XYZ file of C-alpha atoms in Angstrom:
141
model
C 95.006 198.723 162.730
C 98.430 198.253 160.763
C 96.593 196.823 157.854
C 94.939 200.171 158.021
C 97.877 201.938 158.616
C 100.272 200.146 156.283
C 97.010 200.595 153.314
C 97.315 204.786 153.835
C 100.351 204.714 153.581
C 101.069 202.840 150.783
C 98.212 205.588 149.273
C 99.400 208.591 149.771
C 103.308 208.435 149.072
C 101.414 206.697 145.209
C 99.231 209.788 145.557
C 102.174 212.323 146.646
C 104.107 210.502 143.374
C 101.523 210.861 140.571
C 101.205 214.262 141.393
C 105.079 214.858 141.385
C 104.902 212.630 138.221
C 101.851 215.148 136.660
C 104.736 218.211 137.379
C 106.781 217.190 135.992
C 105.819 215.754 132.885
C 103.767 218.887 131.947
C 106.000 221.215 130.173
C 107.647 224.233 130.345
C 107.065 227.510 129.580
C 109.823 229.730 128.027
C 109.864 233.271 128.236
C 112.661 234.690 125.921
C 114.483 238.339 124.876
C 117.972 238.777 122.551
C 119.239 239.713 119.020
C 116.715 238.647 115.842
C 118.854 236.278 115.144
C 119.181 234.695 118.068
C 116.086 234.466 118.914
C 114.927 233.238 115.803
C 117.055 230.267 116.262
C 116.328 229.272 119.530
C 112.137 229.781 118.426
C 112.908 226.936 115.608
C 114.352 224.909 118.736
C 111.551 225.555 120.828
C 108.935 225.071 119.072
C 110.887 221.597 117.648
C 110.617 220.018 121.299
C 106.476 221.249 121.895
C 106.487 218.851 124.741
C 108.887 219.870 126.792
C 108.677 223.551 126.100
C 105.283 226.119 125.423
C 106.517 229.230 124.384
C 104.889 231.659 125.852
C 106.503 235.505 125.283
C 109.170 236.759 123.295
C 111.195 239.845 123.568
C 113.004 240.793 120.413
C 115.832 244.077 119.805
C 114.239 245.717 117.231
C 111.364 244.529 115.071
C 110.375 242.000 112.669
C 108.618 241.147 109.959
C 109.316 237.707 109.481
C 109.540 237.111 113.364
C 106.201 238.633 113.206
C 104.379 235.735 111.145
C 105.909 232.951 112.630
C 104.126 233.242 115.785
C 101.134 232.304 116.866
C 98.432 234.677 118.465
C 99.840 232.597 121.655
C 103.091 234.029 122.168
C 103.043 236.882 124.176
C 105.992 239.837 121.285
C 107.016 242.416 121.615
C 109.530 244.442 119.824
C 111.591 247.317 120.864
C 113.463 246.413 124.515
C 111.932 248.913 126.089
C 109.334 246.564 127.334
C 112.084 244.861 128.046
C 111.570 245.245 132.482
C 108.134 245.544 132.276
C 107.685 242.903 130.137
C 110.085 240.733 132.676
C 108.634 242.139 136.418
C 105.680 240.277 135.224
C 106.046 236.588 134.039
C 104.664 234.852 136.393
C 103.825 231.455 134.604
C 107.683 231.718 132.948
C 110.045 228.718 134.383
C 112.449 229.644 132.893
C 113.948 232.792 130.878
C 116.225 232.642 128.145
C 118.503 235.264 127.047
C 120.761 235.505 123.918
C 123.054 238.129 123.469
C 125.727 237.540 121.168
C 125.181 240.392 118.249
C 123.952 242.312 121.100
C 125.723 245.972 122.244
C 127.643 246.182 125.470
C 124.887 248.946 127.161
C 121.463 245.829 126.398
C 123.848 243.078 127.691
C 124.335 244.246 130.894
C 120.340 245.568 130.761
C 119.848 241.947 129.934
C 122.226 240.906 133.066
C 120.923 242.974 135.827
C 117.534 241.408 135.029
C 114.896 240.531 137.927
C 112.325 237.937 137.544
C 109.993 236.295 139.935
C 112.097 233.493 142.124
C 110.335 230.468 140.654
C 111.719 231.524 137.101
C 114.835 230.191 136.555
C 117.278 232.187 133.737
C 119.966 231.009 131.625
C 123.044 232.822 129.362
C 122.814 231.305 125.459
C 126.911 231.869 125.013
C 127.617 231.130 121.615
C 129.170 227.903 121.582
C 128.301 224.408 123.467
C 127.878 224.131 127.275
C 127.685 221.443 128.671
C 125.747 222.567 132.029
C 122.631 223.926 129.900
C 119.504 222.806 130.867
C 118.752 221.084 127.875
C 121.893 220.634 125.263
C 120.055 221.081 121.943
C 118.805 224.124 122.042
C 122.675 225.727 122.109
C 123.339 223.468 119.247
């Protein structure tokens, strides 16, 4: 009986560990909000780490033809902040929301700071300079 119980515990603990490893190994879904220049830089950095991050949604303050051509059809792209609140409300499958605001007006920055997202989404505001507490320093350099 003892051997049976020990075997059961060993197998179940191994399955739990495998499930956690699989969950942590998957790419995290990212949404990016911000000004055109910051978004372009972030997209390049995120696409370079495609094993870690999956770019799903981009909301840019104004339309940019080059940016539109740079993105694949798999990325939901919104030009203009009129889409901001309704789009953020629908980001349930997003793990990370990056806000890049350096060159935006103060009124727009206030809207970005007051965004509400789904409970599972972590919001990061990208500073101009390197922040050692940021989840991935390579994205800010």
